[in-house]
Short mmCIF file of C-alpha atoms in Angstrom, two decimals:
data_model
loop_
_atom_site.label_atom_id
_atom_site.label_comp_id
_atom_site.label_asym_id
_atom_site.label_seq_id
_atom_site.Cartn_x
_atom_site.Cartn_y
_atom_site.Cartn_z
CA MET I 24 0.00 0.00 0.00
CA MET I 25 1.25 3.48 -0.92
CA LEU I 26 0.17 6.75 0.68
CA TRP I 27 1.11 10.11 -0.78
CA PHE I 28 0.68 12.96 1.70
CA HIS I 29 0.63 16.26 -0.16
CA ASN I 30 -0.03 19.92 0.58
CA ALA I 31 1.47 19.22 4.00
CA ARG I 32 3.40 21.49 6.32
CA LEU I 33 6.28 19.11 7.03
CA ILE I 34 7.77 19.49 10.51
CA ASP I 35 11.22 17.89 10.33
CA PRO I 36 12.93 17.83 13.74
CA GLU I 37 16.04 16.14 12.39
CA GLY I 38 16.72 18.83 9.80
CA GLY I 39 15.12 21.62 11.83
CA THR I 40 12.85 22.67 8.96
CA ASP I 41 9.21 23.68 8.59
CA THR I 42 8.27 23.58 4.90
CA ILE I 43 5.37 22.81 2.59
CA GLY I 44 5.88 19.55 0.75
CA SER I 45 4.82 15.95 0.22
CA LEU I 46 5.71 12.59 1.69
CA LEU I 47 5.47 9.15 0.11
CA VAL I 48 4.89 6.11 2.31
CA GLN I 49 5.21 2.59 0.99
CA ASP I 50 4.77 -0.62 3.02
CA GLY I 51 4.92 1.29 6.29
CA THR I 52 8.14 3.15 5.48
CA ILE I 53 8.89 6.69 4.28
CA THR I 54 10.41 6.33 0.82
CA GLU I 55 10.41 9.82 -0.72
CA ARG I 56 9.91 13.50 0.07
CA ASP I 57 8.64 16.23 -2.24
CA GLY I 58 8.21 13.92 -5.22
CA PRO I 59 5.26 13.46 -7.61
CA CYS I 60 2.37 11.16 -6.82
CA PRO I 61 3.24 7.70 -8.17
CA LYS I 62 0.72 5.60 -9.99
CA GLY I 63 -1.45 3.55 -7.66
CA ALA I 64 -0.78 5.65 -4.56
CA GLN I 65 -3.61 6.83 -2.34
CA ALA I 66 -3.43 10.63 -2.11
CA VAL I 67 -3.98 12.26 1.28
CA ASP I 68 -4.57 16.01 1.08
CA CYS I 69 -3.24 17.54 4.30
CA ALA I 70 -4.84 20.92 3.48
CA GLY I 71 -1.79 22.82 4.68
CA LYS I 72 -1.86 21.29 8.15
CA CYS I 73 1.23 20.04 9.96
CA LEU I 74 2.61 16.56 9.32
CA ALA I 75 5.28 15.50 11.79
CA PRO I 76 6.87 12.33 13.19
CA GLY I 77 4.66 10.69 15.78
CA ILE I 78 5.44 11.56 19.38
CA VAL I 79 7.69 9.18 21.33
CA ASP I 80 6.43 9.57 24.90
CA MET I 81 9.30 8.59 27.16
CA GLY I 82 7.96 7.60 30.58
CA VAL I 83 4.29 6.54 30.56
CA GLN I 84 2.69 4.74 33.48
CA VAL I 85 0.24 2.03 32.45
CA GLY I 86 -1.76 0.35 35.20
CA GLU I 87 -1.55 -3.09 33.64
CA PRO I 88 -0.65 -5.33 35.37
CA GLY I 89 -1.91 -4.54 38.84
CA ALA I 90 -3.98 -1.38 38.41
CA GLN I 91 -6.09 -1.89 35.31
CA HIS I 92 -8.88 0.13 36.96
CA LYS I 93 -6.69 3.22 36.48
CA GLU I 94 -5.38 2.49 32.98
CA SER I 95 -5.14 -0.60 30.80
CA LEU I 96 -2.88 -1.23 27.85
CA ARG I 97 -5.92 -0.91 25.58
CA THR I 98 -7.10 2.47 26.93
CA ALA I 99 -3.54 3.82 27.05
CA GLY I 100 -3.11 2.86 23.39
CA LEU I 101 -6.37 4.53 22.41
CA ALA I 102 -5.43 7.68 24.31
CA ALA I 103 -2.01 7.70 22.66
CA ALA I 104 -3.48 7.39 19.17
CA ARG I 105 -5.85 10.29 19.84
CA GLY I 106 -2.94 12.34 21.15
CA GLY I 107 -0.55 11.78 18.25
CA VAL I 108 1.69 9.52 20.35
CA THR I 109 2.87 6.67 18.12
CA THR I 110 5.29 5.10 20.60
CA ILE I 111 4.58 4.66 24.30
CA VAL I 112 7.63 3.99 26.44
CA MET I 113 6.09 2.58 29.59
CA ARG I 114 7.60 2.81 33.06
CA PRO I 115 8.20 -0.33 35.14
CA ASP I 116 6.13 0.88 38.10
CA THR I 117 3.50 -1.82 37.66
CA ASP I 118 2.40 -4.48 40.16
CA PRO I 119 4.41 -6.64 39.95
CA ALA I 120 7.19 -4.39 38.74
CA ILE I 121 8.77 -5.13 35.37
CA ASP I 122 11.89 -6.60 36.95
CA THR I 123 12.07 -10.04 35.29
CA PRO I 124 12.03 -11.17 31.65
CA GLU I 125 8.80 -13.04 32.30
CA VAL I 126 6.88 -9.92 33.35
CA LEU I 127 8.40 -7.95 30.47
CA GLU I 128 7.38 -10.59 27.93
CA TYR I 129 3.87 -10.74 29.43
CA VAL I 130 3.43 -6.98 29.07
CA THR I 131 4.91 -6.98 25.57
CA ARG I 132 2.59 -9.74 24.31
CA ARG I 133 -0.52 -8.09 25.76
CA ALA I 134 0.48 -4.72 24.35
CA GLU I 135 0.91 -6.12 20.84
CA ALA I 136 -2.56 -7.63 20.98
CA ARG I 137 -4.40 -4.69 22.53
CA THR I 138 -2.87 -1.40 21.42
CA PRO I 139 -2.89 0.36 18.04
CA VAL I 140 0.44 2.12 18.74
CA ASN I 141 3.96 0.91 19.45
CA ILE I 142 4.70 0.11 23.08
CA ARG I 143 8.23 -0.35 24.39
CA ALA I 144 8.97 -0.99 28.04
CA MET I 145 11.57 0.14 30.50
CA ALA I 146 12.60 -2.35 33.16
CA ALA I 147 13.37 -1.90 36.83
CA LEU I 148 16.99 -1.25 37.75
CA THR I 149 16.64 -3.14 41.04
CA ARG I 150 14.31 -5.94 42.11
CA ASP I 151 10.84 -4.62 42.90
CA ARG I 152 12.34 -1.12 42.48
CA ALA I 153 13.42 -1.42 46.12
CA GLY I 154 17.03 -0.30 45.65
CA ARG I 155 18.51 -3.29 47.46
CA GLU I 156 19.36 -5.88 44.79
CA MET I 157 20.20 -5.55 41.10
CA ALA I 158 17.56 -6.71 38.64
CA GLU I 159 18.38 -9.16 35.83
CA ILE I 160 19.62 -6.37 33.59
CA SER I 161 21.26 -8.58 30.96
CA PHE I 162 18.25 -10.89 30.56
CA LEU I 163 15.85 -7.94 30.54
CA LEU I 164 17.94 -6.25 27.86
CA ASP I 165 17.75 -9.40 25.74
CA ALA I 166 13.98 -9.50 26.31
CA GLY I 167 13.57 -6.02 24.83
CA ALA I 168 13.90 -3.50 27.66
CA VAL I 169 14.89 -0.11 26.24
CA ALA I 170 16.11 1.42 29.53
CA PHE I 171 16.36 0.74 33.26
CA THR I 172 14.89 2.82 36.06
CA ASP I 173 13.36 2.59 39.50
CA GLY I 174 11.25 5.64 38.71
CA ASP I 175 10.49 7.92 41.64
CA ARG I 176 11.74 5.37 44.16
CA VAL I 177 15.16 6.94 44.60
CA SER I 178 17.76 4.53 45.95
CA THR I 179 19.54 5.59 49.11
CA ASP I 180 22.17 2.85 48.81
CA THR I 181 24.83 4.37 46.58
CA LYS I 182 26.89 1.17 46.58
CA VAL I 183 24.03 -0.84 45.05
CA LEU I 184 23.31 1.97 42.61
CA SER I 185 26.95 2.24 41.55
CA ARG I 186 27.11 -1.52 40.94
CA CYS I 187 23.95 -1.35 38.84
CA MET I 188 25.37 1.52 36.80
CA ALA I 189 28.73 -0.21 36.31
CA TYR I 190 26.99 -3.38 35.13
CA ALA I 191 24.69 -1.40 32.82
CA ARG I 192 27.76 0.39 31.43
CA GLY I 193 29.27 -2.94 30.42
CA LEU I 194 26.10 -3.82 28.51
CA GLY I 195 25.62 -0.38 26.94
CA ALA I 196 22.26 -0.06 28.69
CA LEU I 197 20.60 3.29 29.41
CA VAL I 198 19.89 4.12 33.06
CA ILE I 199 17.14 6.64 33.84
CA GLY I 200 17.34 8.47 37.15
CA HIS I 201 14.92 10.60 39.13
CA PRO I 202 17.07 13.44 40.48
CA GLN I 203 15.76 14.09 43.97
CA ASP I 204 17.15 13.75 47.46
CA PRO I 205 14.69 11.26 48.99
CA GLY I 206 15.13 12.46 52.55
CA LEU I 207 14.43 16.11 51.83
CA SER I 208 11.55 15.42 49.45
CA GLN I 209 9.74 12.84 51.59
CA GLY I 210 6.17 13.94 52.32
CA ALA I 211 6.47 17.19 50.35
CA CYS I 212 3.74 18.29 47.96
CA ALA I 213 4.89 21.82 47.08
CA THR I 214 8.06 23.77 46.40
CA SER I 215 9.34 25.67 49.42
CA GLY I 216 8.79 29.41 49.46
CA LYS I 217 6.35 32.09 50.51
CA PHE I 218 3.45 30.63 48.54
CA ALA I 219 3.74 27.14 50.07
CA SER I 220 4.01 28.69 53.54
CA LEU I 221 0.88 30.78 53.02
CA ARG I 222 -1.01 27.69 51.88
CA GLY I 223 0.27 25.59 54.77
CA LEU I 224 1.63 22.86 52.48
CA PRO I 225 4.61 20.63 53.33
CA ALA I 226 7.33 21.75 50.94
CA VAL I 227 10.72 20.76 49.59
CA SER I 228 13.59 23.00 48.62
CA PRO I 229 14.59 23.13 44.93
CA MET I 230 18.04 22.14 46.17
CA ALA I 231 16.72 18.60 46.75
CA GLU I 232 16.72 18.11 42.99
CA ARG I 233 20.15 19.66 42.59
CA MET I 234 21.58 17.43 45.36
CA GLY I 235 20.09 14.30 43.82
CA PHE I 236 21.39 15.25 40.39
CA ASP I 237 24.88 15.98 41.72
CA ARG I 238 24.99 12.54 43.33
CA ASP I 239 23.92 10.88 40.10
CA MET I 240 26.50 12.82 38.11
CA GLY I 241 29.23 11.63 40.47
CA LEU I 242 28.14 8.03 39.90
CA VAL I 243 27.94 8.58 36.13
CA GLU I 244 31.47 10.00 36.12
CA MET I 245 32.67 7.03 38.17
CA THR I 246 30.98 4.33 36.06
CA GLY I 247 30.71 5.88 32.58
CA VAL I 248 27.11 4.71 32.22
CA ARG I 249 24.66 6.17 29.70
CA TYR I 250 22.30 8.27 31.84
CA HIS I 251 19.04 10.17 31.37
CA ALA I 252 17.45 12.36 34.05
CA ASP I 253 13.70 11.85 33.78
CA GLN I 254 12.86 15.36 35.00
CA ILE I 255 14.98 18.47 35.50
CA THR I 256 12.62 21.15 36.81
CA VAL I 257 14.61 23.86 38.63
CA ALA I 258 17.09 26.43 37.37
CA ARG I 259 19.64 25.43 40.01
CA SER I 260 20.09 22.06 38.28
CA LEU I 261 20.91 23.54 34.88
CA PRO I 262 24.56 24.56 35.51
CA ALA I 263 25.33 21.03 36.73
CA LEU I 264 23.65 19.56 33.65
CA GLU I 265 25.59 21.91 31.38
CA ARG I 266 28.89 20.98 33.08
CA ALA I 267 28.15 17.26 32.76
CA LYS I 268 27.57 17.59 29.04
CA ALA I 269 30.60 19.84 28.58
CA ASN I 270 32.77 17.29 30.41
CA GLY I 271 31.78 14.59 27.93
CA LEU I 272 29.49 12.55 30.16
CA ASP I 273 26.83 10.61 28.24
CA VAL I 274 23.98 12.48 29.88
CA THR I 275 20.60 13.73 28.67
CA ALA I 276 17.65 15.23 30.52
CA GLY I 277 13.90 15.43 30.20
CA ILE I 278 11.00 17.36 31.65
CA SER I 279 7.25 16.87 31.79
CA ILE I 280 4.94 19.10 29.81
CA HIS I 281 3.20 20.02 33.07
CA HIS I 282 6.36 21.58 34.50
CA LEU I 283 6.79 23.56 31.28
CA THR I 284 3.28 24.99 31.20
CA LEU I 285 2.18 25.23 34.87
CA ASN I 286 3.70 26.74 38.01
CA GLU I 287 3.36 26.59 41.79
CA LEU I 288 0.57 29.21 41.84
CA ASP I 289 -1.72 26.70 40.11
CA VAL I 290 -2.03 24.73 43.37
CA GLY I 291 -3.61 27.74 45.07
CA SER I 292 -7.09 26.22 45.01
CA TYR I 293 -5.75 22.95 46.48
CA ARG I 294 -7.05 21.07 43.46
CA SER I 295 -5.26 17.74 43.57
CA PHE I 296 -5.04 17.49 39.76
CA PHE I 297 -2.10 19.90 40.15
CA LYS I 298 -0.17 17.65 42.53
CA PHE I 299 2.96 16.21 40.91
CA THR I 300 6.25 14.53 41.75
CA PRO I 301 8.36 16.65 41.79
CA PRO I 302 5.95 19.46 42.71
CA LEU I 303 5.24 22.38 40.42
CA ARG I 304 7.95 25.03 40.53
CA SER I 305 8.14 28.83 40.55
CA GLU I 306 7.44 30.87 37.44
CA ASP I 307 11.14 31.77 37.24
CA ASP I 308 12.04 28.09 37.20
CA ARG I 309 9.38 27.35 34.59
CA ARG I 310 10.72 30.05 32.30
CA ALA I 311 14.27 28.78 32.79
CA MET I 312 13.14 25.30 31.76
CA VAL I 313 11.45 26.61 28.60
CA GLN I 314 14.68 28.40 27.69
CA ALA I 315 16.68 25.22 28.40
CA VAL I 316 14.45 23.33 25.94
CA ALA I 317 14.92 26.10 23.37
CA ASP I 318 18.71 25.93 23.84
CA GLY I 319 18.77 22.13 23.61
CA LEU I 320 20.14 21.75 27.14
CA ILE I 321 17.00 19.80 28.10
CA ASP I 322 16.61 17.14 25.45
CA VAL I 323 13.20 15.52 25.96
CA ILE I 324 9.63 16.63 26.67
CA CYS I 325 7.30 13.89 27.88
CA SER I 326 3.84 13.59 29.40
CA MET I 327 4.84 11.63 32.53
CA HIS I 328 1.38 10.11 32.11
CA THR I 329 0.31 8.98 35.59
CA PRO I 330 -3.35 7.89 35.79
CA GLN I 331 -5.04 8.10 39.18
CA ASP I 332 -8.65 7.19 39.94
CA GLU I 333 -11.16 9.49 41.60
CA GLU I 334 -10.67 7.87 45.01
CA SER I 335 -6.95 8.64 44.88
CA LYS I 336 -7.46 12.27 43.92
CA ARG I 337 -10.56 13.29 45.91
CA LEU I 338 -8.54 13.75 49.08
CA PRO I 339 -6.93 16.71 50.85
CA PHE I 340 -4.09 18.02 48.71
CA GLU I 341 -1.40 16.71 51.03
CA GLU I 342 -2.86 13.19 51.05
CA ALA I 343 -3.89 12.90 47.38
CA ALA I 344 -1.94 10.76 44.92
CA ALA I 345 0.47 12.64 42.66
CA GLY I 346 0.41 12.74 38.88
CA ALA I 347 -1.82 13.43 35.90
CA VAL I 348 -2.79 11.79 32.64
CA GLY I 349 -1.09 13.33 29.63
CA LEU I 350 -1.13 11.13 26.53
CA GLU I 351 -3.96 13.11 24.91
CA THR I 352 -3.02 16.52 26.29
CA LEU I 353 0.71 16.42 25.50
CA LEU I 354 0.39 17.87 21.99
CA PRO I 355 -2.07 20.71 22.72
CA ALA I 356 -0.17 21.59 25.90
CA ALA I 357 3.07 21.68 23.90
CA MET I 358 1.39 24.14 21.53
CA ARG I 359 1.41 26.61 24.43
CA LEU I 360 5.18 26.68 24.01
CA TYR I 361 4.66 27.46 20.33
CA HIS I 362 2.00 30.13 20.73
CA SER I 363 3.09 31.76 24.00
CA GLU I 364 6.79 31.06 24.45
CA GLY I 365 8.02 31.42 20.88
CA LEU I 366 9.52 27.94 20.41
CA ASP I 367 9.27 26.81 16.79
CA LEU I 368 7.67 23.51 15.88
CA PRO I 369 10.87 21.72 14.73
CA ARG I 370 12.49 22.54 18.11
CA ILE I 371 9.44 21.27 19.99
CA TRP I 372 9.25 18.10 17.88
CA ARG I 373 12.94 17.46 18.37
CA ALA I 374 12.21 17.19 22.09
CA LEU I 375 8.93 15.30 21.65
CA SER I 376 10.00 12.78 19.04
CA PHE I 377 13.50 12.83 17.55
CA ASN I 378 15.57 13.08 20.74
CA PRO I 379 13.71 10.39 22.74
CA ALA I 380 13.83 8.04 19.76
CA GLN I 381 17.56 8.61 19.36
CA ARG I 382 18.23 8.16 23.06
CA LEU I 383 16.36 4.87 23.14
CA GLY I 384 17.83 3.57 19.89
CA LEU I 385 14.53 3.64 17.99
CA ALA I 386 14.27 4.27 14.25
CA SER I 387 11.27 6.59 14.55
CA GLY I 388 11.15 10.33 15.17
CA ARG I 389 12.25 11.30 11.63
CA LEU I 390 10.82 12.16 8.23
CA SER I 391 13.83 10.89 6.33
CA HIS I 392 14.04 8.04 3.79
CA GLY I 393 13.77 4.63 5.43
CA ALA I 394 12.17 5.85 8.66
CA PRO I 395 9.00 4.14 9.89
CA ALA I 396 5.84 5.91 8.77
CA ASP I 397 4.81 6.81 12.32
CA LEU I 398 3.19 10.19 11.71
CA VAL I 399 0.82 12.72 13.22
CA LEU I 400 -1.27 15.18 11.21
CA PHE I 401 -2.36 18.10 13.37
CA ASP I 402 -3.67 21.65 13.33
CA PRO I 403 -1.56 23.76 15.73
CA ASP I 404 -4.10 26.60 15.75
CA ALA I 405 -7.39 24.77 16.34
CA PRO I 406 -8.95 26.13 19.56
CA PHE I 407 -11.01 24.08 21.99
CA VAL I 408 -11.96 23.83 25.65
CA LEU I 409 -10.77 20.59 27.22
CA ASP I 410 -13.39 18.42 28.89
CA ARG I 411 -11.69 15.68 30.89
CA PHE I 412 -14.63 13.33 30.51
CA THR I 413 -14.03 13.13 26.75
CA LEU I 414 -10.54 11.66 27.26
CA ALA I 415 -9.98 8.05 26.22
CA SER I 416 -7.91 7.28 29.32
CA LYS I 417 -9.74 5.41 32.06
CA SER I 418 -8.60 8.00 34.58
CA LYS I 419 -9.53 11.63 33.99
CA ASN I 420 -7.04 13.41 36.26
CA THR I 421 -5.83 16.23 34.06
CA PRO I 422 -4.89 19.73 35.28
CA TYR I 423 -6.05 21.13 31.94
CA ASP I 424 -9.72 20.34 32.59
CA GLY I 425 -11.77 23.34 31.45
CA ALA I 426 -8.72 25.09 30.00
CA ARG I 427 -8.75 26.88 26.66
CA MET I 428 -6.20 25.13 24.45
CA GLU I 429 -4.95 25.18 20.87
CA GLY I 430 -3.78 22.25 18.77
CA ARG I 431 -5.81 19.27 17.62
CA VAL I 432 -4.68 15.91 16.28
CA LEU I 433 -6.40 15.24 12.95
CA ALA I 434 -4.95 11.79 12.23
CA THR I 435 -2.33 9.40 13.58
CA TYR I 436 -0.48 6.80 11.51
CA VAL I 437 1.58 3.88 12.82
CA GLY I 438 3.59 2.02 10.22
CA GLY I 439 1.57 3.78 7.52
CA ALA I 440 -1.76 2.53 8.93
CA CYS I 441 -4.24 5.10 10.19
CA VAL I 442 -4.98 4.34 13.85
CA PHE I 443 -6.94 7.54 14.55
CA ASP I 444 -8.94 9.81 12.29
CA ALA I 445 -10.66 12.77 13.93
CA ALA I 446 -13.10 13.08 11.03
CA GLU I 447 -14.34 9.52 11.60
CA VAL I 448 -14.71 10.11 15.32
CA ALA I 449 -16.67 13.32 14.72
CA ALA I 450 -18.96 11.52 12.29
#
C-alpha cells in the first residue's frame, strides 16, 4: 500500500525545517519526500496542516498489570493514538514491577494484541524497584527492555546503585534516574517558598533536585554509564547539567509538559489534579526550563502520564496521589510553548519525538528516507476547551480540565496505517 501525503506542512525535527511539501509512504516506510504522486498511490490532502513524526512519549505509566482500573494497555493505546503519540515507552512501576524477563514478555505480548500504537517498556533497575538488589539487567535487555529505572523510588544505597550503573555500562544499557534527594523530598507536595508557607503545604527546597542530580553525576562520572534524568525542573540544576555535558558525560535530561506549562501558583485552590512529583515550581524556574528546551540543554519533553482514579485524587491536597494523565493533552499543551513562548515547531518536535527516539535507539522520530511511517497530522491553531470526561484514558485526572487550548490531532499513523482519524470520530 502506498500513501502520498501532499499539501502538508512538514515538521522535520532532524533537519530543523518547517516547509510545505509531500511525503510518500510505501509498506509502512517513508520512501520519498517532495516527489510526484506515483501511480497507484492513495493521495492524502493535508490541506496545509502540519505533518510530523509521531510523538515518542518517554515515561508513561500504564496500570496493567496490577492497576487496570486506572489504565489498561488498551485504553492507554487509544489515548495515545488520539494524542498523536505513536510510541509509548512505559515505566516499570506496575504491580508486579517489570523486573524479570517473564513480566516484560507478558506486558509486551498483551500490548501487541491490545494497542494500536507501538509500546516499548523500561525495566526496573533493582528488584521490585526497592534499591537493594540488582535486577536481571542482561536478561531484561535481551527480552527487549529499552532502559532501566526505579522511577520515583530513589535509591539511598549508593553502593548498590553504583554496581547497577557499572553493570549497565558494560552492557551499553541506558539508566534513567529521578534526580531528587529522597530524605528532603519525603512527604512534600509543594516547592518551598512564601506561597507554600501561606497555603500551609509541606514543601521541599529546589536544592533537593540539585543534590540528587549531583549525586547521580558523580556516579555517572565514576561508572561511565549512559544516563538520562527523567525530569529536571529547577534552574539550580541547569549549571550542573551543562557541566556534565561539557565534560563529555553521556547524559541527557527530560522534563514533563506540566512543569513547562504550569507553576506553583496553580495549586492555590488545592485542586489535587495539580499535585505532581516533583511538585510544580516557581514561574522563574518554569521560564528557565522553557529556555533550556529552546537551547537544547534539556533534550526531551514527555507527558509523565500517571493515571489516578477518583478515590486517589478526591482527598486533601497533602494526602492525594500525585500525577496526571497526559497522553492526549501532551500535543495541545506543547502548543502553548509554540503560541506563548516562541519555540518553533521543529524545536518542539525534536524534544517530543526525535531526541527520545535517538536516546532509546529507535528508528522513529524522523521524516527521512527509510524511517517508519509513524506520523501525526495536526492543526496547531485549532482552539477548543478541554473536557476531561471526553478523554480516552480510564482515569480523567488532568490539570487542563476546562482550559482553553490550541492544537488538535487530525490523524495518527503507525507504520503507515491510520490508527486515529478525527473526522471519523466526529462523524
